[in-house]
Amino acid sequence: MIDKQSPIPIYHQLEEYIKQLIENGKLKPDEAIPSEREYSEQYQISRMTVRQALNNLVNDGYLYRQKGRGTFVNKQKVEQKLQGLTSFTEDMKERGMMPSSRLISFEIIPAEPQLARKLDIKENTPVYEIKRVRMADNLPMALETTYLPANLVKGLTEEIINKSLYQHIEEKLSLTIREATQQIEASIAKETEVNHLQVDSGSPVLLIVRTSFLEDGTPFELVKSAYRADRYKFVHTMQRAAK
Amino acid sequence: MIDKQSPIPIYHQLEEYIKQLIENGKLKPDEAIPSEREYSEQYQISRMTVRQALNNLVNDGYLYRQKGRGTFVNKQKVEQKLQGLTSFTEDMKERGMMPSSRLISFEIIPAEPQLARKLDIKENTPVYEIKRVRMADNLPMALETTYLPANLVKGLTEEIINKSLYQHIEEKLSLTIREATQQIEASIAKETEVNHLQVDSGSPVLLIVRTSFLEDGTPFELVKSAYRADRYKFVHTMQRAAK
DNA sequence: TGTGTTTAGATGTCTATACCAGTTGAAATA
DNA sequence: TATTTCAACTGGTATAGACATCTAAACACA
């Protein structure tokens, strides 16, 4: 279980070991794990090393401590950090619905000043503009416009868009999106939205503007969406850094 | 600077001291701070104690380390990670506005089934219900209702609420909120919202429902807010987990 | 000039020990 | 029987020292 000769730090080995037990369900929520001194004796490692492993797991939200009582397994899972960073497709699948799209327009346009600023490119640099109605279980859910700098994503075709834009980006172009900023606001559906989303005029919509960045911080895409408020709730989980 | 006789742990004193230097701008981004051994010798404390302080600051995002080189000050991003997890007060200050509140009602009520489920308590368990109009620069911004299990937060008074509920919770009751889930949706202002927020009927509002959890995963509070869509944008940054 | 090599100093890992401060349950006491 | 006391746990804080690993600059050599 613990290999002292391994180049992998002992605390990290213990960390992974306990993490596995939790993820396998062998350690259940609110169950106490062995005490620091027990780990220390069982594996013949110092208590401070055990503490280093446990501290990391506490920071990651796997465990919580209670002075005088012990260390316990936490309930929630750590995942879901990318909620909202995923594509519409993944988002809908997650919600158990069948996603689909209807392409409204697809063209290359010169970037307007505001767009150029957000994508950190020069004015009038060519960008792809993709307008789609996004549907879930064949019901209109959102009206979405995506802007991609043409130099970053060459040779985009209607076919690729209809298949899976994200898959193309990640697998074929091997680009990884690392970070995204979202702005969320409420509004009343405008005329195009009323038409494409098939809602009454005066209906509320949730506007989401997302800017994604690559590993090196380059802005990669800007997506503006208008969601039908009666069908869509945006959910996300945040963790506070440990004190 | 460091008082060994103080009941406050040394590592925590050092932590606060360095944090201050960063927030005052006396330590600038990407600047190296003194080495662990320097701190250790200067204040006559052990290196491990220094490391405990620095590790906490690294976890909180104030510092970053480079093996073989040193420990450096991070760019001020810490706030952003808790965006949406912070209180209305902090949120507005962050946006450069002056927050204030007007208490509408404050009472203890028995938890209804739905609320009881969300706070993971039994039906009819007493909970505090606090209704407030939240203002920024003296303009109504949101209508907010907070529910707190009475057994977790004993002895709440109007005075405490008007001063700083969060400060009371964190400092006096020494409870730490570790995680929160938010649901965000768009809607049209209802009558009470129209009245309290001073908007026209038919105006869009952003509804945010937040559930906060303590370190051990216990649900701690439920906050329902209706924000004026014309004044409030919800912004958040997400990072994708490394693959 | 350019390329290895040494070296000082940084963080990273780990040990062994000590005492403090909550928690709990069993033993001693009223 | 009911209560109090206390010992044996728990995690929290702190020390001192050892060796590993990495970085960057100084140095030596071809």
Coordinates of C-alpha atoms (C1' of nucleotides) in Angstrom, one line a residue:
Chain A
M1 CA 0.0 0.0 0.0
I2 CA 2.7 2.4 1.1
D3 CA 6.1 2.1 -0.6
K4 CA 8.7 4.0 1.2
Q5 CA 11.2 3.5 -1.6
S6 CA 9.0 4.9 -4.3
P7 CA 9.9 8.3 -5.6
I8 CA 6.3 9.3 -5.1
P9 CA 6.0 11.1 -1.8
I10 CA 4.5 9.0 1.0
Y11 CA 1.9 11.6 1.9
H12 CA 0.7 11.5 -1.7
Q13 CA 0.5 7.7 -1.8
L14 CA -1.6 7.8 1.4
E15 CA -3.7 10.6 -0.1
E16 CA -4.5 8.6 -3.2
Y17 CA -5.2 5.5 -1.2
I18 CA -7.8 7.2 1.0
K19 CA -9.3 9.0 -2.0
Q20 CA -9.8 5.7 -3.7
L21 CA -11.5 4.2 -0.6
I22 CA -13.9 7.1 -0.6
E23 CA -14.6 7.0 -4.3
N24 CA -15.2 3.2 -4.2
G25 CA -17.6 3.8 -1.3
K26 CA -15.6 1.7 1.0
L27 CA -15.5 4.7 3.3
K28 CA -18.9 6.2 3.6
P29 CA -20.1 9.7 4.3
D30 CA -19.8 10.8 8.0
E31 CA -17.8 7.6 8.7
A32 CA -14.7 8.2 10.8
I33 CA -11.4 7.2 9.2
P34 CA -8.6 5.8 11.3
S35 CA -6.9 8.3 13.6
E36 CA -3.7 10.0 12.6
R37 CA -1.8 8.0 15.2
E38 CA -3.2 4.7 13.8
Y39 CA -2.1 5.5 10.3
S40 CA 1.2 6.5 11.7
E41 CA 1.8 3.2 13.5
Q42 CA 0.2 0.9 10.9
Y43 CA 2.4 2.2 8.0
Q44 CA 5.4 3.2 10.2
I45 CA 5.4 6.8 9.0
S46 CA 5.4 9.9 11.1
R47 CA 2.2 11.5 12.2
M48 CA 3.2 14.8 10.5
T49 CA 3.3 12.9 7.2
V50 CA -0.1 11.5 7.8
R51 CA -1.4 15.0 8.6
Q52 CA 0.0 16.3 5.3
A53 CA -2.0 13.7 3.4
L54 CA -5.2 14.3 5.5
N55 CA -4.8 18.1 5.2
N56 CA -4.7 17.9 1.4
L57 CA -7.9 15.8 1.4
V58 CA -9.6 18.2 3.8
N59 CA -8.6 21.1 1.5
D60 CA -10.0 19.2 -1.5
G61 CA -13.2 18.6 0.3
Y62 CA -13.0 14.8 0.7
L63 CA -12.7 14.9 4.5
Y64 CA -13.5 17.1 7.5
R65 CA -12.0 17.1 10.9
Q66 CA -13.5 17.5 14.4
K67 CA -11.1 18.3 17.2
G68 CA -11.2 15.7 19.9
R69 CA -13.4 13.4 17.8
G70 CA -11.7 12.4 14.6
T71 CA -11.6 12.8 10.9
F72 CA -14.6 12.0 8.8
V73 CA -15.6 11.4 5.2
N74 CA -17.5 14.3 3.5
K75 CA -20.7 14.0 1.6
Q76 CA -20.6 16.0 -1.6
K77 CA -18.4 15.1 -4.4
V78 CA -15.7 17.4 -5.6
E79 CA -16.6 17.2 -9.2
Q80 CA -19.1 19.6 -10.9
K81 CA -16.5 22.4 -10.8
L82 CA -16.9 22.7 -14.6
Q83 CA -20.6 23.2 -14.4
G84 CA -21.4 25.9 -16.9
L85 CA -18.1 25.4 -18.6
T86 CA -19.4 22.5 -20.5
S87 CA -21.1 22.8 -23.9
F88 CA -24.8 23.0 -24.4
T89 CA -24.7 19.4 -25.5
E90 CA -23.1 18.1 -22.4
D91 CA -25.2 20.4 -20.2
M92 CA -28.4 19.0 -21.6
K93 CA -27.2 15.4 -21.5
E94 CA -26.4 15.9 -17.9
R95 CA -30.0 17.0 -17.3
G96 CA -31.2 13.9 -19.0
M97 CA -32.5 15.6 -22.2
M98 CA -31.7 15.0 -25.8
P99 CA -29.9 18.0 -27.3
S100 CA -30.1 19.1 -30.9
S101 CA -29.5 22.2 -32.9
R102 CA -30.9 24.1 -35.9
L103 CA -28.4 26.2 -37.7
I104 CA -29.7 29.6 -38.5
S105 CA -26.6 31.2 -40.1
F106 CA -22.9 30.5 -40.4
E107 CA -20.5 33.1 -41.9
I108 CA -17.2 34.8 -41.5
I109 CA -17.4 38.4 -40.5
P110 CA -14.9 41.1 -39.5
A111 CA -14.8 41.6 -35.8
E112 CA -16.5 44.7 -34.5
P113 CA -14.7 46.8 -32.0
Q114 CA -16.5 45.4 -28.9
L115 CA -16.1 41.8 -30.0
A116 CA -12.4 42.4 -31.0
R117 CA -11.7 43.7 -27.5
K118 CA -13.3 40.7 -25.9
L119 CA -11.4 38.2 -28.0
D120 CA -8.2 40.3 -27.8
I121 CA -7.8 40.5 -31.5
K122 CA -7.5 43.5 -33.9
E123 CA -10.6 45.1 -35.3
N124 CA -11.9 43.6 -38.5
T125 CA -10.0 40.4 -38.0
P126 CA -12.1 37.6 -39.5
V127 CA -14.2 35.6 -37.0
Y128 CA -16.7 32.8 -37.5
E129 CA -20.2 33.7 -36.4
I130 CA -22.5 30.8 -35.8
K131 CA -26.1 31.3 -34.9
R132 CA -28.1 28.3 -33.7
V133 CA -31.3 27.5 -32.0
R134 CA -30.5 25.0 -29.3
M135 CA -33.1 22.4 -28.5
A136 CA -33.7 19.9 -25.8
D137 CA -36.0 17.0 -26.5
N138 CA -36.9 18.9 -29.7
L139 CA -38.2 21.9 -27.8
P140 CA -36.4 25.3 -28.4
M141 CA -34.3 26.0 -25.3
A142 CA -31.9 28.8 -26.3
L143 CA -30.8 31.0 -29.1
E144 CA -27.0 30.9 -29.2
T145 CA -24.4 32.9 -31.2
T146 CA -20.8 31.7 -31.1
Y147 CA -17.8 33.8 -32.2
L148 CA -14.5 32.1 -33.0
P149 CA -11.3 33.8 -34.3
A150 CA -10.9 32.3 -37.7
N151 CA -7.1 32.0 -37.4
L152 CA -7.5 29.8 -34.3
V153 CA -10.1 27.5 -35.9
K154 CA -9.3 27.0 -39.5
G155 CA -11.4 25.2 -42.0
L156 CA -14.7 25.1 -40.1
T157 CA -17.6 23.7 -42.1
E158 CA -21.3 23.4 -41.6
E159 CA -20.8 19.7 -41.3
I160 CA -18.4 20.0 -38.4
I161 CA -20.7 22.4 -36.6
N162 CA -23.7 20.0 -37.0
K163 CA -21.6 17.1 -35.8
S164 CA -19.8 18.4 -32.7
L165 CA -17.9 21.6 -32.6
Y166 CA -16.4 21.0 -29.3
Q167 CA -15.2 17.5 -30.2
H168 CA -13.5 19.0 -33.3
I169 CA -11.8 21.7 -31.3
E170 CA -10.5 19.4 -28.6
E171 CA -9.6 16.3 -30.6
K172 CA -8.8 17.5 -34.1
L173 CA -7.2 20.8 -33.2
S174 CA -6.1 19.6 -29.7
L175 CA -6.9 22.8 -28.0
T176 CA -7.9 22.8 -24.4
I177 CA -10.2 25.3 -22.7
R178 CA -8.9 26.0 -19.3
E179 CA -11.0 28.9 -18.0
A180 CA -14.1 30.7 -18.7
T181 CA -15.9 33.8 -17.5
Q182 CA -19.6 34.0 -17.6
Q183 CA -21.9 36.9 -17.3
I184 CA -25.5 36.1 -16.5
E185 CA -28.4 38.5 -16.6
A186 CA -32.1 38.5 -16.9
S187 CA -34.1 40.2 -19.7
I188 CA -37.2 40.2 -21.7
A189 CA -37.2 38.3 -25.0
K190 CA -36.5 40.5 -28.0
E191 CA -38.3 39.9 -31.3
T192 CA -35.8 37.4 -32.8
E193 CA -35.8 35.5 -29.6
V194 CA -39.6 35.5 -29.5
N195 CA -39.6 34.1 -32.9
H196 CA -36.9 31.5 -32.6
L197 CA -37.7 30.4 -29.1
Q198 CA -41.5 30.4 -29.7
V199 CA -42.3 32.3 -26.5
D200 CA -44.8 35.1 -26.0
S201 CA -43.5 38.6 -26.2
G202 CA -42.7 39.9 -22.7
S203 CA -41.4 36.5 -21.6
P204 CA -38.3 36.5 -19.4
V205 CA -35.0 35.1 -20.8
L206 CA -31.7 34.3 -19.2
L207 CA -28.8 35.9 -21.0
I208 CA -25.5 34.1 -20.7
V209 CA -22.3 35.5 -22.2
R210 CA -19.4 33.2 -21.9
T211 CA -15.8 33.9 -22.9
S212 CA -13.4 30.9 -22.9
F213 CA -9.7 31.0 -22.6
L214 CA -7.0 28.5 -23.6
E215 CA -4.2 27.2 -21.4
D216 CA -2.0 30.2 -22.1
G217 CA -4.8 32.7 -21.5
T218 CA -5.6 33.4 -25.1
P219 CA -9.3 34.2 -25.5
F220 CA -10.8 31.5 -27.7
E221 CA -14.5 32.0 -28.1
L222 CA -17.4 34.2 -27.1
V223 CA -20.8 32.7 -26.8
K224 CA -24.0 34.7 -26.3
S225 CA -27.1 32.7 -25.4
A226 CA -30.6 33.6 -24.6
Y227 CA -32.3 30.8 -22.7
R228 CA -36.1 30.4 -22.2
A229 CA -36.5 31.1 -18.5
D230 CA -39.4 28.8 -18.2
R231 CA -37.3 25.8 -19.3
Y232 CA -33.8 26.6 -18.0
K233 CA -32.3 27.0 -14.6
F234 CA -28.6 27.6 -14.3
V235 CA -27.0 25.7 -11.4
H236 CA -23.6 25.9 -10.1
T237 CA -21.6 24.8 -7.1
M238 CA -18.8 26.8 -5.5
Q239 CA -16.3 25.9 -3.0
R240 CA -14.7 28.3 -0.6
A241 CA -11.0 28.0 -0.1
A242 CA -10.2 26.5 3.3
K243 CA -9.1 29.0 5.9
Chain B
M1 CA 4.7 41.4 15.0
I2 CA 4.7 37.8 16.3
D3 CA 3.7 37.3 19.9
K4 CA 4.6 33.8 21.1
Q5 CA 2.6 34.3 24.3
S6 CA -0.6 35.1 22.4
P7 CA -3.3 32.4 22.4
I8 CA -3.5 33.0 18.6
P9 CA -1.4 30.4 16.9
I10 CA 1.9 31.7 15.6
Y11 CA 1.3 30.4 12.1
H12 CA -2.0 32.3 12.0
Q13 CA -0.3 35.5 13.2
L14 CA 2.3 35.2 10.4
E15 CA -0.4 34.4 7.9
E16 CA -2.4 37.5 8.8
Y17 CA 0.7 39.6 8.7
I18 CA 1.7 38.5 5.2
K19 CA -1.8 38.8 4.0
Q20 CA -1.9 42.4 5.2
L21 CA 1.3 43.2 3.4
I22 CA -0.2 41.8 0.2
E23 CA -3.5 43.6 0.6
N24 CA -1.7 46.9 1.4
G25 CA 0.3 46.5 -1.7
K26 CA 3.6 46.4 0.3
L27 CA 4.2 43.1 -1.4
K28 CA 3.5 43.2 -5.1
P29 CA 2.4 40.5 -7.5
D30 CA 5.2 38.2 -8.6
E31 CA 7.5 39.6 -6.0
A32 CA 9.4 37.1 -3.9
I33 CA 8.7 37.1 -0.2
P34 CA 11.5 36.3 2.3
S35 CA 12.5 32.6 2.3
E36 CA 11.2 30.2 4.9
R37 CA 14.5 30.1 6.7
E38 CA 14.6 33.9 6.9
Y39 CA 11.2 34.0 8.5
S40 CA 12.2 31.2 10.7
E41 CA 15.4 33.0 12.0
Q42 CA 13.9 36.5 12.1
Y43 CA 11.0 35.6 14.3
Q44 CA 12.8 32.7 16.1
I45 CA 10.1 30.1 15.1
S46 CA 10.6 26.8 13.4
R47 CA 10.6 26.4 9.7
M48 CA 7.7 24.0 9.8
T49 CA 5.6 26.7 11.5
V50 CA 6.5 29.1 8.7
R51 CA 5.6 26.5 6.2
Q52 CA 2.2 26.0 7.8
A53 CA 1.5 29.7 7.4
L54 CA 2.7 29.9 3.8
N55 CA 0.9 26.7 2.8
N56 CA -2.4 28.2 4.0
L57 CA -1.7 31.3 2.0
V58 CA -0.9 29.2 -1.1
N59 CA -4.2 27.3 -0.6
D60 CA -6.1 30.6 -0.4
G61 CA -4.4 31.8 -3.6
Y62 CA -2.4 34.6 -2.1
L63 CA 1.0 33.0 -2.8
Y64 CA 2.5 30.5 -5.2
R65 CA 5.7 28.5 -4.8
Q66 CA 8.5 27.6 -7.1
K67 CA 10.8 24.8 -6.0
G68 CA 14.3 25.9 -5.9
R69 CA 13.4 29.6 -6.4
G70 CA 11.2 30.9 -3.7
T71 CA 7.6 31.9 -2.8
F72 CA 5.9 34.6 -4.7
V73 CA 2.9 36.9 -4.4
N74 CA -0.1 36.0 -6.5
K75 CA -2.2 38.5 -8.5
Q76 CA -5.3 39.5 -6.6
K77 CA -7.7 36.9 -7.8
V78 CA -8.7 35.4 -4.5
E79 CA -11.9 37.4 -4.3
Q80 CA -13.2 36.1 -7.7
K81 CA -13.2 32.5 -6.7
L82 CA -15.8 33.1 -4.1
Q83 CA -17.9 35.3 -6.3
G84 CA -21.4 34.4 -5.6
L85 CA -20.4 32.7 -2.4
T86 CA -19.8 36.0 -0.8
S87 CA -22.5 38.0 0.9
F88 CA -24.5 40.8 -0.8
T89 CA -22.4 43.3 1.2
E90 CA -19.1 41.9 -0.1
D91 CA -20.4 41.6 -3.6
M92 CA -21.5 45.2 -3.8
K93 CA -18.3 46.5 -2.2
E94 CA -16.4 44.5 -4.8
R95 CA -18.4 46.4 -7.5
G96 CA -17.5 49.7 -5.9
M97 CA -21.0 50.4 -4.5
M98 CA -22.2 51.2 -1.1
P99 CA -24.4 48.4 0.3
S100 CA -27.2 48.9 2.7
S101 CA -30.3 47.1 3.8
R102 CA -33.9 47.7 4.9
L103 CA -35.3 45.0 7.1
I104 CA -38.8 44.1 6.1
S105 CA -39.5 41.3 8.6
F106 CA -37.7 39.1 11.0
E107 CA -39.3 36.1 12.7
I108 CA -39.0 32.5 13.7
I109 CA -41.3 30.2 11.7
P110 CA -41.7 26.4 11.5
A111 CA -39.9 25.0 8.4
E112 CA -42.3 24.0 5.6
P113 CA -41.7 20.7 3.9
Q114 CA -39.8 22.0 1.0
L115 CA -37.6 24.3 3.1
A116 CA -37.0 21.5 5.6
R117 CA -35.9 19.2 2.9
K118 CA -33.4 21.7 1.5
L119 CA -32.0 22.5 5.0
D120 CA -32.0 18.8 5.9
I121 CA -34.0 19.3 9.0
K122 CA -37.3 17.9 10.2
E123 CA -40.6 19.6 9.2
N124 CA -41.7 22.4 11.5
T125 CA -38.2 22.8 13.1
P126 CA -38.0 26.5 13.9
V127 CA -36.0 28.6 11.4
Y128 CA -35.2 32.3 11.3
E129 CA -36.8 34.0 8.3
I130 CA -35.2 37.4 7.4
K131 CA -36.7 39.5 4.7
R132 CA -34.7 42.5 3.5
V133 CA -34.5 44.9 0.7
R134 CA -30.9 45.1 -0.4
M135 CA -29.7 48.4 -1.7
A136 CA -26.6 49.6 -3.5
D137 CA -25.8 53.3 -3.3
N138 CA -29.2 53.7 -1.8
L139 CA -31.0 52.2 -4.8
P140 CA -33.1 49.1 -4.4
M141 CA -31.1 46.2 -5.9
A142 CA -32.6 43.0 -4.6
L143 CA -35.3 41.5 -2.4
E144 CA -33.8 38.8 -0.3
T145 CA -35.2 36.2 2.1
T146 CA -32.8 34.3 4.3
Y147 CA -33.6 31.1 6.2
L148 CA -31.4 29.9 9.0
P149 CA -32.0 26.8 11.2
A150 CA -32.6 28.4 14.7
N151 CA -30.6 25.7 16.5
L152 CA -27.5 26.5 14.5
V153 CA -27.7 30.2 15.0
K154 CA -29.0 30.9 18.4
G155 CA -29.8 34.3 19.8
L156 CA -30.1 36.3 16.6
T157 CA -31.3 39.8 17.1
E158 CA -32.4 42.6 14.8
E159 CA -29.3 44.5 15.8
I160 CA -27.0 41.7 14.7
I161 CA -28.7 41.5 11.4
N162 CA -28.4 45.2 10.7
K163 CA -24.8 45.1 11.7
S164 CA -23.3 42.2 9.9
L165 CA -24.9 38.8 9.9
Y166 CA -22.0 37.1 8.2
Q167 CA -19.4 38.6 10.5
H168 CA -21.5 37.4 13.4
I169 CA -21.6 33.9 12.0
E170 CA -18.0 33.6 11.2
E171 CA -16.4 35.3 14.1
K172 CA -18.8 35.0 17.0
L173 CA -20.2 31.6 16.2
S174 CA -17.0 30.5 14.4
L175 CA -18.8 28.7 11.7
T176 CA -17.2 28.5 8.3
I177 CA -19.1 28.2 5.1
R178 CA -17.3 25.8 2.8
E179 CA -19.5 25.2 -0.2
A180 CA -22.6 26.6 -1.8
T181 CA -25.0 25.7 -4.5
Q182 CA -26.7 28.3 -6.5
Q183 CA -29.7 28.1 -8.9
I184 CA -30.1 31.1 -11.2
E185 CA -33.1 31.7 -13.3
A186 CA -34.9 34.6 -14.9
S187 CA -38.4 35.7 -14.2
I188 CA -40.8 38.6 -14.3
A189 CA -41.2 40.6 -11.1
K190 CA -44.1 39.6 -8.9
E191 CA -46.2 42.1 -7.1
T192 CA -44.1 42.3 -3.9
E193 CA -41.0 42.5 -5.9
V194 CA -42.5 45.3 -8.0
N195 CA -43.3 47.2 -4.8
H196 CA -40.1 46.7 -2.9
L197 CA -37.7 47.0 -5.9
Q198 CA -39.6 49.9 -7.4
V199 CA -39.7 48.5 -10.9
D200 CA -42.5 48.5 -13.5
S201 CA -44.7 45.4 -13.6
G202 CA -43.5 43.1 -16.3
S203 CA -39.8 43.9 -15.5
P204 CA -37.3 41.1 -15.6
V205 CA -35.6 39.9 -12.4
L206 CA -32.8 37.5 -11.8
L207 CA -33.8 34.9 -9.2
I208 CA -30.9 33.4 -7.2
V209 CA -31.4 30.7 -4.7
R210 CA -28.3 29.8 -2.7
T211 CA -27.8 27.0 -0.3
S212 CA -24.7 27.1 1.9
F213 CA -23.0 24.2 3.6
L214 CA -20.6 24.1 6.6
E215 CA -17.4 22.2 6.7
D216 CA -19.0 18.9 7.6
G217 CA -21.6 19.2 4.8
T218 CA -24.5 20.4 7.1
P219 CA -26.9 22.7 5.2
F220 CA -26.6 26.0 6.9
E221 CA -28.7 28.6 5.1
L222 CA -31.0 29.1 2.2
V223 CA -31.1 32.5 0.6
K224 CA -33.7 33.5 -2.1
S225 CA -33.0 36.7 -3.9
A226 CA -34.7 38.6 -6.7
Y227 CA -32.4 41.1 -8.3
R228 CA -33.4 44.0 -10.6
A229 CA -32.2 42.8 -14.0
D230 CA -31.5 46.3 -15.1
R231 CA -29.0 46.9 -12.3
Y232 CA -27.4 43.5 -11.7
K233 CA -25.3 41.2 -13.7
F234 CA -24.0 38.0 -12.2
V235 CA -20.4 37.3 -13.1
H236 CA -18.4 34.3 -12.4
T237 CA -15.2 32.6 -13.5
M238 CA -14.7 28.9 -13.7
Q239 CA -11.6 26.9 -14.2
R240 CA -11.6 23.5 -15.8
A241 CA -10.0 20.8 -13.7
A242 CA -6.7 19.7 -15.2
K243 CA -6.9 16.5 -17.2
Chain C
dT1 C1' 33.5 31.9 -26.6
dG2 C1' 30.9 28.3 -25.0
dT3 C1' 30.1 24.4 -22.2
dG4 C1' 30.1 21.7 -18.3
dT5 C1' 30.6 21.7 -13.0
dT6 C1' 30.3 23.3 -8.6
dT7 C1' 27.9 25.5 -5.1
dA8 C1' 24.7 28.2 -2.3
dG9 C1' 20.3 28.7 -1.3
dA10 C1' 15.5 27.8 -2.2
dT11 C1' 11.4 24.7 -1.4
dG12 C1' 10.0 19.6 -0.7
dT13 C1' 9.7 15.6 2.1
dC14 C1' 10.1 13.2 6.4
dT15 C1' 11.1 11.9 11.2
dA16 C1' 10.6 12.1 16.3
dT17 C1' 9.0 14.4 20.0
dA18 C1' 6.3 17.4 23.0
dC19 C1' 2.5 19.5 24.9
dC20 C1' -2.3 21.7 24.3
dA21 C1' -7.3 21.3 24.0
dG22 C1' -11.6 19.2 22.9
dT23 C1' -14.5 14.7 23.5
dT24 C1' -16.1 10.6 25.4
dG25 C1' -17.2 7.0 28.2
dA26 C1' -16.2 4.3 32.1
dA27 C1' -15.0 4.3 36.8
dA28 C1' -15.5 6.5 41.2
dT29 C1' -18.3 9.0 44.1
dA30 C1' -22.4 11.1 46.2
Chain D
dT1 C1' -29.4 5.8 40.9
dA2 C1' -27.6 10.0 39.5
dT3 C1' -23.6 12.7 39.2
dT4 C1' -18.8 13.8 39.0
dT5 C1' -14.2 12.8 37.9
dC6 C1' -10.8 11.3 35.2
dA7 C1' -8.1 8.7 31.9
dA8 C1' -7.6 7.7 27.3
dC9 C1' -8.6 8.9 23.2
dT10 C1' -9.0 12.7 19.2
dG11 C1' -6.9 16.5 16.3
dG12 C1' -4.0 21.2 16.8
dT13 C1' 0.3 23.6 17.5
dA14 C1' 5.2 23.8 17.6
dT15 C1' 10.1 22.4 17.7
dA16 C1' 14.7 20.8 15.7
dG17 C1' 16.9 18.6 12.5
dA18 C1' 17.9 15.6 8.4
dC19 C1' 18.2 14.8 3.6
dA20 C1' 16.3 15.4 -1.3
dT21 C1' 15.5 18.1 -5.3
dC22 C1' 15.5 22.0 -8.0
dT23 C1' 17.4 26.7 -9.6
dA24 C1' 20.5 30.1 -10.8
dA25 C1' 24.7 32.1 -10.6
dA26 C1' 29.6 31.6 -10.2
dC27 C1' 33.4 29.2 -11.8
dA28 C1' 36.7 26.3 -14.4
dC29 C1' 38.0 24.3 -18.5
dA30 C1' 38.5 23.4 -23.4

